[in-house]
Amino acid sequence: LPLEERLSHYIVEGTKDGLTRDLEEALLTQEPLAIINGPLMKGMETVGRLFNNNELIVAEVLQSAEAMKAAVSFLEPFMERADSAVKGKILLATVKGDVHDIGKNLVEIILSNNGYRVVNLGIKVPPEVLIEAFHREKPDAIGLSGLLVKSAQQMVITAQDMQQAGIDVPLLVGGAALTKKFTETRIAPEYGGLVLYAKDAMDGLDLANRLSN
Ligand code: B1M
């Protein structure tokens, strides 16, 4: 198989045998983020489709997620780091009830490589934990991720709870189950501060940069 296809294949098959060698080869001609957004994401999209068609079981998807995580952590040190002063502090979490964290962790890598201090609270984070962390960490913005349809609704609840707690720093939301429209019509009206939808991790960085300028 050609290199690009082999890279997608590791994710679809959920295998790491030979992955590092092929990533090293890909790095000779491509930026790390292009490798992630290209062949690796293509593999993940295939996994999502096969899973949706009941052609993969959860255990297999988990293997794919492991391969994706291994690839991203191998590539991370090769990513460009902006030597800038700290632009701000961002609290990051996957919402309550949702375990998906590959996208969120990619957001963390990209933000922290570009001058942000990120406090990553992990997965399945209930509003009360987020609120407590807000008071402890005093971040400049909060980022929420969610991939399940029910996570979109959970973001509405989280926004309401944060609003009731008097929190009004900018809120950045992203993840497969969300849309810009849902963000603007359902989440934003429930929250005291600005709510912005990021379609991917780079978009998240652009939005954060716009806020910090
Ligand atoms: Co899950 N899963 N999963 N899964 N899984 C989806 C999301 C699903 C669409 C698959 C499908 O059926 N086609 C489906 C959701 C259906 C729905 O709600 N409509 C689904 C399901 C059903 C489930 C379970 C319920 C399955 C089960 O148990 N029966 C279960 C849920 C458990 C739970 O959360 N309570 C489950 C479990 C899992 C695994 C554990 C096996 C594994 C996750 C492992 C992990 O994350 N550690 C997994 C995976 C891997 C997927 C798919 C295949 C891939 C997700 C992924 O990592 N993509 C996914 C299908 C799909 O999305 N096509 C699927 C790569 C990642 C880089 O992209 O996270 O979208 P993503 O992030 C993107 C953007 O969304 C954005 O930036 C990133 C790109 O730059 N972004 C942000 C994300 N967050 C952001 C935050 C920001 C900014 C941008 O600012 C704060």
PDB file of C-alpha atoms and ligand atoms in Angstrom:
ATOM      1  CA  LEU A   1       0.000   0.000   0.000  1.00  0.00           C
ATOM      2  CA  PRO A   2       1.118   3.600  -0.534  1.00  0.00           C
ATOM      3  CA  LEU A   3       2.171   5.460   2.630  1.00  0.00           C
ATOM      4  CA  GLU A   4      -1.031   7.520   3.001  1.00  0.00           C
ATOM      5  CA  GLU A   5      -3.182   4.397   2.799  1.00  0.00           C
ATOM      6  CA  ARG A   6      -0.965   2.525   5.232  1.00  0.00           C
ATOM      7  CA  LEU A   7      -1.400   5.366   7.731  1.00  0.00           C
ATOM      8  CA  SER A   8      -5.194   5.241   7.451  1.00  0.00           C
ATOM      9  CA  HIS A   9      -4.986   1.469   7.695  1.00  0.00           C
ATOM     10  CA  TYR A  10      -3.302   1.527  11.133  1.00  0.00           C
ATOM     11  CA  ILE A  11      -6.282   3.449  12.479  1.00  0.00           C
ATOM     12  CA  VAL A  12      -8.925   1.307  10.788  1.00  0.00           C
ATOM     13  CA  GLU A  13      -7.227  -1.924  11.874  1.00  0.00           C
ATOM     14  CA  GLY A  14      -6.313  -0.567  15.296  1.00  0.00           C
ATOM     15  CA  THR A  15      -2.738  -1.744  15.022  1.00  0.00           C
ATOM     16  CA  LYS A  16       0.524  -0.029  15.918  1.00  0.00           C
ATOM     17  CA  ASP A  17       2.947  -2.487  14.240  1.00  0.00           C
ATOM     18  CA  GLY A  18       5.077  -0.378  11.920  1.00  0.00           C
ATOM     19  CA  LEU A  19       3.168   2.811  12.738  1.00  0.00           C
ATOM     20  CA  THR A  20       6.185   4.727  14.072  1.00  0.00           C
ATOM     21  CA  ARG A  21       8.316   3.863  11.055  1.00  0.00           C
ATOM     22  CA  ASP A  22       5.620   5.046   8.670  1.00  0.00           C
ATOM     23  CA  LEU A  23       5.019   8.224  10.643  1.00  0.00           C
ATOM     24  CA  GLU A  24       8.740   8.978  10.466  1.00  0.00           C
ATOM     25  CA  GLU A  25       8.580   8.523   6.718  1.00  0.00           C
ATOM     26  CA  ALA A  26       5.530  10.792   6.447  1.00  0.00           C
ATOM     27  CA  LEU A  27       7.317  13.473   8.489  1.00  0.00           C
ATOM     28  CA  LEU A  28       9.940  13.767   5.761  1.00  0.00           C
ATOM     29  CA  THR A  29       7.375  15.398   3.489  1.00  0.00           C
ATOM     30  CA  GLN A  30       4.462  16.524   5.660  1.00  0.00           C
ATOM     31  CA  GLU A  31       3.777  18.632   8.723  1.00  0.00           C
ATOM     32  CA  PRO A  32       2.573  16.626  11.760  1.00  0.00           C
ATOM     33  CA  LEU A  33      -0.822  18.337  11.756  1.00  0.00           C
ATOM     34  CA  ALA A  34      -1.315  17.575   8.064  1.00  0.00           C
ATOM     35  CA  ILE A  35      -0.665  13.901   8.813  1.00  0.00           C
ATOM     36  CA  ILE A  36      -3.255  13.973  11.606  1.00  0.00           C
ATOM     37  CA  ASN A  37      -5.881  15.885   9.629  1.00  0.00           C
ATOM     38  CA  GLY A  38      -5.195  13.872   6.475  1.00  0.00           C
ATOM     39  CA  PRO A  39      -4.615  10.095   6.532  1.00  0.00           C
ATOM     40  CA  LEU A  40      -5.163   9.560  10.270  1.00  0.00           C
ATOM     41  CA  MET A  41      -8.512  11.410  10.355  1.00  0.00           C
ATOM     42  CA  LYS A  42      -9.500   9.622   7.149  1.00  0.00           C
ATOM     43  CA  GLY A  43      -8.918   6.333   8.958  1.00  0.00           C
ATOM     44  CA  MET A  44     -11.006   7.532  11.925  1.00  0.00           C
ATOM     45  CA  GLU A  45     -13.834   8.543   9.588  1.00  0.00           C
ATOM     46  CA  THR A  46     -13.810   5.032   8.143  1.00  0.00           C
ATOM     47  CA  VAL A  47     -13.912   3.602  11.669  1.00  0.00           C
ATOM     48  CA  GLY A  48     -16.924   5.804  12.441  1.00  0.00           C
ATOM     49  CA  ARG A  49     -18.712   4.637   9.305  1.00  0.00           C
ATOM     50  CA  LEU A  50     -17.987   0.942   9.905  1.00  0.00           C
ATOM     51  CA  PHE A  51     -19.060   1.300  13.536  1.00  0.00           C
ATOM     52  CA  ASN A  52     -22.255   2.983  12.456  1.00  0.00           C
ATOM     53  CA  ASN A  53     -22.960   0.076  10.072  1.00  0.00           C
ATOM     54  CA  ASN A  54     -22.339  -2.447  12.866  1.00  0.00           C
ATOM     55  CA  GLU A  55     -19.267  -3.714  11.056  1.00  0.00           C
ATOM     56  CA  LEU A  56     -17.061  -2.909  14.047  1.00  0.00           C
ATOM     57  CA  ILE A  57     -17.667  -3.495  17.755  1.00  0.00           C
ATOM     58  CA  VAL A  58     -16.750  -1.104  20.564  1.00  0.00           C
ATOM     59  CA  ALA A  59     -13.653  -3.142  21.486  1.00  0.00           C
ATOM     60  CA  GLU A  60     -12.362  -2.715  17.938  1.00  0.00           C
ATOM     61  CA  VAL A  61     -13.090   1.011  17.931  1.00  0.00           C
ATOM     62  CA  LEU A  62     -11.162   1.241  21.184  1.00  0.00           C
ATOM     63  CA  GLN A  63      -8.146  -0.347  19.451  1.00  0.00           C
ATOM     64  CA  SER A  64      -8.481   2.245  16.703  1.00  0.00           C
ATOM     65  CA  ALA A  65      -8.594   4.998  19.295  1.00  0.00           C
ATOM     66  CA  GLU A  66      -5.436   3.567  20.893  1.00  0.00           C
ATOM     67  CA  ALA A  67      -3.642   3.618  17.528  1.00  0.00           C
ATOM     68  CA  MET A  68      -4.790   7.213  16.932  1.00  0.00           C
ATOM     69  CA  LYS A  69      -3.587   8.282  20.369  1.00  0.00           C
ATOM     70  CA  ALA A  70      -0.216   6.589  19.822  1.00  0.00           C
ATOM     71  CA  ALA A  71       0.156   8.348  16.464  1.00  0.00           C
ATOM     72  CA  VAL A  72      -0.751  11.759  17.890  1.00  0.00           C
ATOM     73  CA  SER A  73       1.622  11.396  20.836  1.00  0.00           C
ATOM     74  CA  PHE A  74       4.423  10.308  18.507  1.00  0.00           C
ATOM     75  CA  LEU A  75       3.811  13.369  16.315  1.00  0.00           C
ATOM     76  CA  GLU A  76       3.379  15.890  19.116  1.00  0.00           C
ATOM     77  CA  PRO A  77       7.096  16.629  19.731  1.00  0.00           C
ATOM     78  CA  PHE A  78       7.514  17.405  16.021  1.00  0.00           C
ATOM     79  CA  MET A  79       4.863  20.093  16.071  1.00  0.00           C
ATOM     80  CA  GLU A  80       5.922  23.699  15.805  1.00  0.00           C
ATOM     81  CA  ARG A  81       5.901  25.525  19.082  1.00  0.00           C
ATOM     82  CA  ALA A  82       5.299  29.233  19.123  1.00  0.00           C
ATOM     83  CA  ASP A  83       7.765  30.838  21.530  1.00  0.00           C
ATOM     84  CA  SER A  84       5.296  33.386  22.700  1.00  0.00           C
ATOM     85  CA  ALA A  85       4.454  34.747  26.093  1.00  0.00           C
ATOM     86  CA  VAL A  86       1.470  33.063  27.724  1.00  0.00           C
ATOM     87  CA  LYS A  87      -1.606  34.309  25.892  1.00  0.00           C
ATOM     88  CA  GLY A  88      -4.110  33.010  28.384  1.00  0.00           C
ATOM     89  CA  LYS A  89      -5.333  30.097  30.425  1.00  0.00           C
ATOM     90  CA  ILE A  90      -8.004  27.729  29.154  1.00  0.00           C
ATOM     91  CA  LEU A  91      -9.959  25.131  31.066  1.00  0.00           C
ATOM     92  CA  LEU A  92     -10.765  22.155  28.851  1.00  0.00           C
ATOM     93  CA  ALA A  93     -13.191  19.269  29.389  1.00  0.00           C
ATOM     94  CA  THR A  94     -15.280  16.628  27.686  1.00  0.00           C
ATOM     95  CA  VAL A  95     -18.811  17.059  29.035  1.00  0.00           C
ATOM     96  CA  LYS A  96     -20.618  14.809  31.508  1.00  0.00           C
ATOM     97  CA  GLY A  97     -21.555  11.382  30.112  1.00  0.00           C
ATOM     98  CA  ASP A  98     -19.079  11.473  27.235  1.00  0.00           C
ATOM     99  CA  VAL A  99     -15.780   9.561  27.121  1.00  0.00           C
ATOM    100  CA  HIS A 100     -14.506  10.741  23.728  1.00  0.00           C
ATOM    101  CA  ASP A 101     -11.259  12.607  24.232  1.00  0.00           C
ATOM    102  CA  ILE A 102      -9.082  12.347  21.138  1.00  0.00           C
ATOM    103  CA  GLY A 103     -10.394  15.603  19.665  1.00  0.00           C
ATOM    104  CA  LYS A 104     -10.214  17.413  23.008  1.00  0.00           C
ATOM    105  CA  ASN A 105      -6.633  16.257  23.536  1.00  0.00           C
ATOM    106  CA  LEU A 106      -5.744  17.488  20.055  1.00  0.00           C
ATOM    107  CA  VAL A 107      -7.192  20.867  20.992  1.00  0.00           C
ATOM    108  CA  GLU A 108      -5.022  20.805  24.124  1.00  0.00           C
ATOM    109  CA  ILE A 109      -1.869  20.050  22.126  1.00  0.00           C
ATOM    110  CA  ILE A 110      -2.545  22.788  19.595  1.00  0.00           C
ATOM    111  CA  LEU A 111      -3.435  25.421  22.167  1.00  0.00           C
ATOM    112  CA  SER A 112      -0.509  24.626  24.421  1.00  0.00           C
ATOM    113  CA  ASN A 113       1.907  24.631  21.484  1.00  0.00           C
ATOM    114  CA  ASN A 114       0.670  28.105  20.666  1.00  0.00           C
ATOM    115  CA  GLY A 115       1.078  29.998  23.881  1.00  0.00           C
ATOM    116  CA  TYR A 116      -1.892  28.908  26.005  1.00  0.00           C
ATOM    117  CA  ARG A 117      -1.821  27.311  29.408  1.00  0.00           C
ATOM    118  CA  VAL A 118      -4.329  24.493  29.266  1.00  0.00           C
ATOM    119  CA  VAL A 119      -5.869  22.833  32.285  1.00  0.00           C
ATOM    120  CA  ASN A 120      -7.333  19.596  30.950  1.00  0.00           C
ATOM    121  CA  LEU A 121     -10.017  18.251  33.279  1.00  0.00           C
ATOM    122  CA  GLY A 122     -10.467  15.030  31.302  1.00  0.00           C
ATOM    123  CA  ILE A 123     -13.675  13.249  30.318  1.00  0.00           C
ATOM    124  CA  LYS A 124     -17.210  12.960  31.739  1.00  0.00           C
ATOM    125  CA  VAL A 125     -16.819  16.270  33.547  1.00  0.00           C
ATOM    126  CA  PRO A 126     -20.026  17.332  35.332  1.00  0.00           C
ATOM    127  CA  PRO A 127     -20.860  21.048  35.574  1.00  0.00           C
ATOM    128  CA  GLU A 128     -20.118  21.200  39.301  1.00  0.00           C
ATOM    129  CA  VAL A 129     -16.559  19.973  38.752  1.00  0.00           C
ATOM    130  CA  LEU A 130     -16.095  22.513  35.980  1.00  0.00           C
ATOM    131  CA  ILE A 131     -17.415  25.310  38.199  1.00  0.00           C
ATOM    132  CA  GLU A 132     -15.150  24.294  41.058  1.00  0.00           C
ATOM    133  CA  ALA A 133     -12.153  24.195  38.697  1.00  0.00           C
ATOM    134  CA  PHE A 134     -13.118  27.611  37.351  1.00  0.00           C
ATOM    135  CA  HIS A 135     -12.878  29.132  40.829  1.00  0.00           C
ATOM    136  CA  ARG A 136      -9.601  27.337  41.514  1.00  0.00           C
ATOM    137  CA  GLU A 137      -7.872  28.027  38.194  1.00  0.00           C
ATOM    138  CA  LYS A 138      -9.393  31.381  37.177  1.00  0.00           C
ATOM    139  CA  PRO A 139      -9.081  30.687  33.435  1.00  0.00           C
ATOM    140  CA  ASP A 140      -9.579  33.268  30.677  1.00  0.00           C
ATOM    141  CA  ALA A 141     -11.832  30.901  28.731  1.00  0.00           C
ATOM    142  CA  ILE A 142     -13.481  27.495  28.953  1.00  0.00           C
ATOM    143  CA  GLY A 143     -13.471  24.851  26.207  1.00  0.00           C
ATOM    144  CA  LEU A 144     -16.027  22.044  26.071  1.00  0.00           C
ATOM    145  CA  SER A 145     -15.940  19.002  23.819  1.00  0.00           C
ATOM    146  CA  GLY A 146     -18.658  16.446  23.120  1.00  0.00           C
ATOM    147  CA  LEU A 147     -19.239  13.854  20.422  1.00  0.00           C
ATOM    148  CA  LEU A 148     -22.520  12.233  21.345  1.00  0.00           C
ATOM    149  CA  VAL A 149     -25.880  13.709  20.396  1.00  0.00           C
ATOM    150  CA  LYS A 150     -26.771  13.789  24.093  1.00  0.00           C
ATOM    151  CA  SER A 151     -23.563  15.767  24.728  1.00  0.00           C
ATOM    152  CA  ALA A 152     -24.931  18.687  22.739  1.00  0.00           C
ATOM    153  CA  GLN A 153     -27.815  18.832  25.227  1.00  0.00           C
ATOM    154  CA  GLN A 154     -25.362  18.397  28.088  1.00  0.00           C
ATOM    155  CA  MET A 155     -23.547  21.506  26.864  1.00  0.00           C
ATOM    156  CA  VAL A 156     -26.783  23.468  27.184  1.00  0.00           C
ATOM    157  CA  ILE A 157     -27.141  22.249  30.792  1.00  0.00           C
ATOM    158  CA  THR A 158     -23.495  23.007  31.527  1.00  0.00           C
ATOM    159  CA  ALA A 159     -23.885  26.525  30.098  1.00  0.00           C
ATOM    160  CA  GLN A 160     -26.979  27.082  32.282  1.00  0.00           C
ATOM    161  CA  ASP A 161     -25.199  25.871  35.423  1.00  0.00           C
ATOM    162  CA  MET A 162     -22.164  28.032  34.727  1.00  0.00           C
ATOM    163  CA  GLN A 163     -24.361  31.033  34.099  1.00  0.00           C
ATOM    164  CA  GLN A 164     -26.091  30.449  37.423  1.00  0.00           C
ATOM    165  CA  ALA A 165     -22.668  30.293  39.050  1.00  0.00           C
ATOM    166  CA  GLY A 166     -21.941  33.737  37.617  1.00  0.00           C
ATOM    167  CA  ILE A 167     -19.334  32.533  35.139  1.00  0.00           C
ATOM    168  CA  ASP A 168     -19.100  34.635  31.997  1.00  0.00           C
ATOM    169  CA  VAL A 169     -15.656  34.058  30.447  1.00  0.00           C
ATOM    170  CA  PRO A 170     -15.783  33.096  26.741  1.00  0.00           C
ATOM    171  CA  LEU A 171     -16.953  29.538  26.132  1.00  0.00           C
ATOM    172  CA  LEU A 172     -15.502  27.580  23.224  1.00  0.00           C
ATOM    173  CA  VAL A 173     -17.443  24.494  22.166  1.00  0.00           C
ATOM    174  CA  GLY A 174     -16.626  21.761  19.647  1.00  0.00           C
ATOM    175  CA  GLY A 175     -17.147  18.123  18.717  1.00  0.00           C
ATOM    176  CA  ALA A 176     -18.914  16.012  16.157  1.00  0.00           C
ATOM    177  CA  ALA A 177     -22.441  16.311  17.582  1.00  0.00           C
ATOM    178  CA  LEU A 178     -22.437  20.103  17.549  1.00  0.00           C
ATOM    179  CA  THR A 179     -23.151  22.661  14.864  1.00  0.00           C
ATOM    180  CA  LYS A 180     -22.695  26.401  14.677  1.00  0.00           C
ATOM    181  CA  LYS A 181     -26.459  26.757  14.536  1.00  0.00           C
ATOM    182  CA  PHE A 182     -27.048  24.643  17.666  1.00  0.00           C
ATOM    183  CA  THR A 183     -24.351  26.648  19.438  1.00  0.00           C
ATOM    184  CA  GLU A 184     -25.931  29.971  18.526  1.00  0.00           C
ATOM    185  CA  THR A 185     -29.569  29.051  19.042  1.00  0.00           C
ATOM    186  CA  ARG A 186     -29.402  26.630  21.964  1.00  0.00           C
ATOM    187  CA  ILE A 187     -26.213  27.121  23.976  1.00  0.00           C
ATOM    188  CA  ALA A 188     -25.471  30.841  23.632  1.00  0.00           C
ATOM    189  CA  PRO A 189     -28.862  32.055  24.967  1.00  0.00           C
ATOM    190  CA  GLU A 190     -28.295  30.050  28.179  1.00  0.00           C
ATOM    191  CA  TYR A 191     -24.902  31.515  28.946  1.00  0.00           C
ATOM    192  CA  GLY A 192     -23.808  34.858  30.353  1.00  0.00           C
ATOM    193  CA  GLY A 193     -20.743  35.293  28.153  1.00  0.00           C
ATOM    194  CA  LEU A 194     -19.666  34.814  24.571  1.00  0.00           C
ATOM    195  CA  VAL A 195     -20.118  31.309  23.122  1.00  0.00           C
ATOM    196  CA  LEU A 196     -18.120  30.294  20.065  1.00  0.00           C
ATOM    197  CA  TYR A 197     -18.287  27.137  17.954  1.00  0.00           C
ATOM    198  CA  ALA A 198     -15.031  25.612  16.683  1.00  0.00           C
ATOM    199  CA  LYS A 199     -15.271  23.159  13.820  1.00  0.00           C
ATOM    200  CA  ASP A 200     -11.831  21.689  14.468  1.00  0.00           C
ATOM    201  CA  ALA A 201      -8.792  22.181  16.663  1.00  0.00           C
ATOM    202  CA  MET A 202      -7.162  24.783  14.403  1.00  0.00           C
ATOM    203  CA  ASP A 203     -10.401  26.740  14.305  1.00  0.00           C
ATOM    204  CA  GLY A 204     -10.371  26.574  18.108  1.00  0.00           C
ATOM    205  CA  LEU A 205      -6.885  28.124  18.118  1.00  0.00           C
ATOM    206  CA  ASP A 206      -7.980  30.875  15.695  1.00  0.00           C
ATOM    207  CA  LEU A 207     -10.938  31.733  17.912  1.00  0.00           C
ATOM    208  CA  ALA A 208      -8.802  31.732  21.053  1.00  0.00           C
ATOM    209  CA  ASN A 209      -6.295  34.021  19.331  1.00  0.00           C
ATOM    210  CA  ARG A 210      -9.058  36.396  18.330  1.00  0.00           C
ATOM    211  CA  LEU A 211     -10.230  36.521  21.939  1.00  0.00           C
ATOM    212  CA  SER A 212      -6.787  37.122  23.373  1.00  0.00           C
ATOM    213  CA  ASN A 213      -5.972  39.966  20.964  1.00  0.00           C
TER     214      ASN A 213
HETATM  215 CO1  B1M B   1     -17.770   6.555  19.956  1.00  0.00          CO
HETATM  216  N1  B1M B   1     -19.268   7.292  18.958  1.00  0.00           N
HETATM  217  N2  B1M B   1     -18.995   5.737  21.227  1.00  0.00           N
HETATM  218  N3  B1M B   1     -16.203   5.749  20.729  1.00  0.00           N
HETATM  219  N4  B1M B   1     -16.837   7.126  18.423  1.00  0.00           N
HETATM  220  C1  B1M B   1     -18.960   8.191  17.848  1.00  0.00           C
HETATM  221  C2  B1M B   1     -18.906   9.648  18.299  1.00  0.00           C
HETATM  222  C3  B1M B   1     -20.163   7.897  16.863  1.00  0.00           C
HETATM  223  C4  B1M B   1     -20.524   9.071  15.933  1.00  0.00           C
HETATM  224  C5  B1M B   1     -19.838   6.619  16.064  1.00  0.00           C
HETATM  225  C6  B1M B   1     -20.950   6.163  15.130  1.00  0.00           C
HETATM  226  O1  B1M B   1     -21.890   5.562  15.551  1.00  0.00           O
HETATM  227  N5  B1M B   1     -20.853   6.449  13.886  1.00  0.00           N
HETATM  228  C7  B1M B   1     -21.316   7.542  17.879  1.00  0.00           C
HETATM  229  C8  B1M B   1     -22.172   8.720  18.374  1.00  0.00           C
HETATM  230  C9  B1M B   1     -23.591   8.613  17.908  1.00  0.00           C
HETATM  231  C10 B1M B   1     -24.415   9.723  18.420  1.00  0.00           C
HETATM  232  O2  B1M B   1     -24.454  10.103  19.553  1.00  0.00           O
HETATM  233  N6  B1M B   1     -25.140  10.243  17.488  1.00  0.00           N
HETATM  234  C11 B1M B   1     -20.530   6.900  18.996  1.00  0.00           C
HETATM  235  C12 B1M B   1     -21.090   6.024  19.972  1.00  0.00           C
HETATM  236  C13 B1M B   1     -22.515   5.629  19.749  1.00  0.00           C
HETATM  237  C14 B1M B   1     -20.363   5.545  21.068  1.00  0.00           C
HETATM  238  C15 B1M B   1     -20.866   4.658  22.229  1.00  0.00           C
HETATM  239  C16 B1M B   1     -22.254   5.016  22.778  1.00  0.00           C
HETATM  240  C17 B1M B   1     -20.812   3.197  21.757  1.00  0.00           C
HETATM  241  C18 B1M B   1     -21.296   2.169  22.732  1.00  0.00           C
HETATM  242  O3  B1M B   1     -20.801   2.049  23.818  1.00  0.00           O
HETATM  243  N7  B1M B   1     -22.293   1.462  22.291  1.00  0.00           N
HETATM  244  C19 B1M B   1     -19.763   4.882  23.278  1.00  0.00           C
HETATM  245  C20 B1M B   1     -20.054   6.126  24.130  1.00  0.00           C
HETATM  246  C21 B1M B   1     -19.469   6.103  25.447  1.00  0.00           C
HETATM  247  C22 B1M B   1     -19.661   7.436  26.146  1.00  0.00           C
HETATM  248  O4  B1M B   1     -19.142   8.456  25.706  1.00  0.00           O
HETATM  249  N8  B1M B   1     -20.413   7.423  27.211  1.00  0.00           N
HETATM  250  C23 B1M B   1     -18.582   5.154  22.398  1.00  0.00           C
HETATM  251  C24 B1M B   1     -17.279   4.833  22.730  1.00  0.00           C
HETATM  252  C25 B1M B   1     -16.180   5.059  21.923  1.00  0.00           C
HETATM  253  C26 B1M B   1     -14.784   4.521  22.215  1.00  0.00           C
HETATM  254  C27 B1M B   1     -14.437   4.526  23.703  1.00  0.00           C
HETATM  255  C28 B1M B   1     -14.683   3.101  21.699  1.00  0.00           C
HETATM  256  C29 B1M B   1     -13.912   5.458  21.318  1.00  0.00           C
HETATM  257  C30 B1M B   1     -13.421   6.726  22.028  1.00  0.00           C
HETATM  258  C31 B1M B   1     -12.019   6.622  22.584  1.00  0.00           C
HETATM  259  C32 B1M B   1     -11.513   7.946  23.077  1.00  0.00           C
HETATM  260  O5  B1M B   1     -11.881   9.029  22.664  1.00  0.00           O
HETATM  261  N9  B1M B   1     -10.616   7.841  24.010  1.00  0.00           N
HETATM  262  C33 B1M B   1     -14.910   5.922  20.258  1.00  0.00           C
HETATM  263  C34 B1M B   1     -14.556   6.499  19.001  1.00  0.00           C
HETATM  264  C35 B1M B   1     -13.099   6.467  18.664  1.00  0.00           C
HETATM  265  C36 B1M B   1     -15.522   7.053  18.119  1.00  0.00           C
HETATM  266  C37 B1M B   1     -15.334   7.593  16.683  1.00  0.00           C
HETATM  267  C38 B1M B   1     -15.208   6.384  15.764  1.00  0.00           C
HETATM  268  C39 B1M B   1     -14.132   8.521  16.446  1.00  0.00           C
HETATM  269  C40 B1M B   1     -14.037   9.735  17.368  1.00  0.00           C
HETATM  270  C41 B1M B   1     -12.663  10.378  17.253  1.00  0.00           C
HETATM  271  O6  B1M B   1     -11.809  10.196  18.097  1.00  0.00           O
HETATM  272  N10 B1M B   1     -12.393  11.105  16.152  1.00  0.00           N
HETATM  273  C42 B1M B   1     -16.667   8.405  16.479  1.00  0.00           C
HETATM  274  C43 B1M B   1     -17.104   8.488  15.042  1.00  0.00           C
HETATM  275  C44 B1M B   1     -16.783   9.821  14.411  1.00  0.00           C
HETATM  276  O7  B1M B   1     -16.606  10.822  15.052  1.00  0.00           O
HETATM  277  N11 B1M B   1     -16.758   9.810  13.124  1.00  0.00           N
HETATM  278  C45 B1M B   1     -17.559   7.822  17.509  1.00  0.00           C
HETATM  279  C46 B1M B   1     -11.123  11.761  15.898  1.00  0.00           C
HETATM  280  C47 B1M B   1     -11.079  13.113  16.625  1.00  0.00           C
HETATM  281  C48 B1M B   1      -9.762  13.831  16.340  1.00  0.00           C
HETATM  282  O8  B1M B   1     -12.150  13.889  16.112  1.00  0.00           O
HETATM  283  O9  B1M B   1     -13.245  14.087  18.391  1.00  0.00           O
HETATM  284  O10 B1M B   1     -14.473  14.782  16.273  1.00  0.00           O
HETATM  285  P1  B1M B   1     -13.212  14.641  17.029  1.00  0.00           P
HETATM  286  O11 B1M B   1     -12.551  16.096  17.195  1.00  0.00           O
HETATM  287  C49 B1M B   1     -12.464  16.974  16.103  1.00  0.00           C
HETATM  288  C50 B1M B   1     -13.582  17.994  16.064  1.00  0.00           C
HETATM  289  O12 B1M B   1     -14.819  17.483  16.466  1.00  0.00           O
HETATM  290  C51 B1M B   1     -13.084  19.137  16.874  1.00  0.00           C
HETATM  291  O13 B1M B   1     -11.673  19.098  16.654  1.00  0.00           O
HETATM  292  C52 B1M B   1     -11.232  17.783  16.306  1.00  0.00           C
HETATM  293  C53 B1M B   1     -10.451  17.824  15.011  1.00  0.00           C
HETATM  294  O14 B1M B   1      -9.471  18.807  14.958  1.00  0.00           O
HETATM  295  N12 B1M B   1     -13.312  19.218  18.302  1.00  0.00           N
HETATM  296  C54 B1M B   1     -13.159  20.404  18.966  1.00  0.00           C
HETATM  297  C55 B1M B   1     -13.649  18.293  19.206  1.00  0.00           C
HETATM  298  N13 B1M B   1     -13.753  18.825  20.410  1.00  0.00           N
HETATM  299  C56 B1M B   1     -13.456  20.126  20.311  1.00  0.00           C
HETATM  300  C57 B1M B   1     -13.393  21.140  21.265  1.00  0.00           C
HETATM  301  C58 B1M B   1     -13.047  22.430  20.833  1.00  0.00           C
HETATM  302  C59 B1M B   1     -12.751  22.671  19.509  1.00  0.00           C
HETATM  303  C60 B1M B   1     -12.823  21.679  18.556  1.00  0.00           C
HETATM  304  O15 B1M B   1     -12.950  23.476  21.664  1.00  0.00           O
HETATM  305  C61 B1M B   1     -13.147  23.299  23.043  1.00  0.00           C
END
